[in-house]
C-alpha positions as a Python dict, from the first residue, in 0.01 Angstrom:
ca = {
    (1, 'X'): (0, 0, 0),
    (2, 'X'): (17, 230, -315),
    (3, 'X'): (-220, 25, -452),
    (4, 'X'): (-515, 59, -193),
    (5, 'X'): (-831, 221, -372),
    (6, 'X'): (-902, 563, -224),
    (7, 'X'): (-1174, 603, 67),
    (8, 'X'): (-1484, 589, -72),
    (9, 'X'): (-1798, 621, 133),
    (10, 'X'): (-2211, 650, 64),
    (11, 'X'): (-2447, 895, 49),
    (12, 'X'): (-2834, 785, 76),
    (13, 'X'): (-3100, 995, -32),
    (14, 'X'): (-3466, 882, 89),
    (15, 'X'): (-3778, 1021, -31),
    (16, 'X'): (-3838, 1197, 250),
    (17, 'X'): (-3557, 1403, 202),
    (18, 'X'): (-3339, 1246, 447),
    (19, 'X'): (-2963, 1210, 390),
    (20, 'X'): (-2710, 952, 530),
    (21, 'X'): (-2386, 1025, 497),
    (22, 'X'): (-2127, 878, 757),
    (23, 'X'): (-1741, 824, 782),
    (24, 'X'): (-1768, 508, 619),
    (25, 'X'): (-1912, 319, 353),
    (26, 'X'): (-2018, 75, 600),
    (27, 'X'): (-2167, 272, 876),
    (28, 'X'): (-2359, 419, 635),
    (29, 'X'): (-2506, 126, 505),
    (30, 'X'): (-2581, 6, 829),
    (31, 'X'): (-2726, 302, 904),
    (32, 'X'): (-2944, 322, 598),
    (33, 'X'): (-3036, -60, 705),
    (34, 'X'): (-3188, 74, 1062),
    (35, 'X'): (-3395, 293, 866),
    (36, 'X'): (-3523, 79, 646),
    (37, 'X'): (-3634, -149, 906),
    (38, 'X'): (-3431, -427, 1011),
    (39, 'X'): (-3689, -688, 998),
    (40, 'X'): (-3803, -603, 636),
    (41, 'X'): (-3470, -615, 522),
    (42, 'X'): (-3381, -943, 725),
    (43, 'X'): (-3712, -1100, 595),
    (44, 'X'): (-3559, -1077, 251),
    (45, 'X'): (-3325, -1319, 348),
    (46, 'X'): (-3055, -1155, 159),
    (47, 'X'): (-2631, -1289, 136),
    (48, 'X'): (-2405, -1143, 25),
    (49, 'X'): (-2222, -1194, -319),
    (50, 'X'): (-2352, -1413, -600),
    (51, 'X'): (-2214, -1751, -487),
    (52, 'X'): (-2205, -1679, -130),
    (53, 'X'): (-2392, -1845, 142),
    (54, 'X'): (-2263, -1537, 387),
    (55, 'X'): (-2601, -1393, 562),
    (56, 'X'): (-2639, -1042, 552),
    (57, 'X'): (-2766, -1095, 932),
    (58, 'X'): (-2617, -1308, 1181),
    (59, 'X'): (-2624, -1319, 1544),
    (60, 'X'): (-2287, -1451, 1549),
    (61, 'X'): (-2032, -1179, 1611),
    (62, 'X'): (-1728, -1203, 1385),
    (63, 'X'): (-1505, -1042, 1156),
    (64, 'X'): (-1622, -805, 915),
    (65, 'X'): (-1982, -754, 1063),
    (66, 'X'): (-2118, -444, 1274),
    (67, 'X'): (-2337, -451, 1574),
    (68, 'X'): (-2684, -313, 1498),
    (69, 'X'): (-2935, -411, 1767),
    (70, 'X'): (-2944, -748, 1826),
    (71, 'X'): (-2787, -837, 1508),
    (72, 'X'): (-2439, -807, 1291),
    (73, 'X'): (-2451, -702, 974),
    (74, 'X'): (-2180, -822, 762),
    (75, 'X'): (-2021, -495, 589),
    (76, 'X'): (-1638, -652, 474),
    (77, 'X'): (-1754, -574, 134),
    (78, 'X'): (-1657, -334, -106),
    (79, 'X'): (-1864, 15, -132),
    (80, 'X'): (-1967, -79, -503),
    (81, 'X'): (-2063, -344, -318),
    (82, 'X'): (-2282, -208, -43),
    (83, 'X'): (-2466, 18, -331),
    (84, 'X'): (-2573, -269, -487),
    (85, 'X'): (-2657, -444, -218),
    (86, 'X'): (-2871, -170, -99),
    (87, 'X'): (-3010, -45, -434),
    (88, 'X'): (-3134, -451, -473),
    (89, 'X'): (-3298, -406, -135),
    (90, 'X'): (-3472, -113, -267),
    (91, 'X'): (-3597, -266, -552),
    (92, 'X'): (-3734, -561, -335),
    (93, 'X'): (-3901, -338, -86),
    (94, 'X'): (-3998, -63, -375),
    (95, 'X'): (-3866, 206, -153),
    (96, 'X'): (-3733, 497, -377),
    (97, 'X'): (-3357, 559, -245),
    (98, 'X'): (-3079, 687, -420),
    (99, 'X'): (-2781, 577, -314),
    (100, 'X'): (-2457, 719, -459),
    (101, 'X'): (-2061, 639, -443),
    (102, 'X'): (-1859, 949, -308),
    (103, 'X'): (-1509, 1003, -271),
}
């Protein structure tokens, strides 16, 4: 539809000097999730949205969630979304990642 926001997708800058960048908003995010470390970021016990009970984790396989390792990650979420998400994360974890919105 005309109205459909245009592809956006997320770059992630780690300290080290690493960069993700992938297709998608959402493969980035779950790959700047595996690098993080999936059990520190599952340990934060962290859903998605402010009223919503939706896990970030789940080993239930379902719509809207990628495979990563033994786990799906829910990613049906906007890419403001997933920057937030992942900038809150950061915070949490005082890792020092820049993560930015490109078109």
């Amino acid at each position: 539809s005309p109205h459909r926001a245009p592809d956006t997708r997320l770059r992630i800058k780690f300290p080290d000097g690493k960069i993700i960048e992938e297709s998608s908003g959402a493969k980035s995010f779950v790959s700047a999730l595996q690098d993080i470390g999936i059990d520190r970021v599952r340990n934060l016990k962290m859903t998605m949205g402010r009223n919503s009970s939706i896990s970030l984790f789940s080993k239930e396989r379902s719509k809207g969630r990628i495979k990563l390792e033994d786990w799906y990650v829910f990613t049906n979420t906007n890419t403001e979304k997933k920057k937030e998400i992942l900038e809150r994360i950061a915070a949490k974890l005082k890792l020092e990642i820049q993560v930015e919105i490109i078109q």
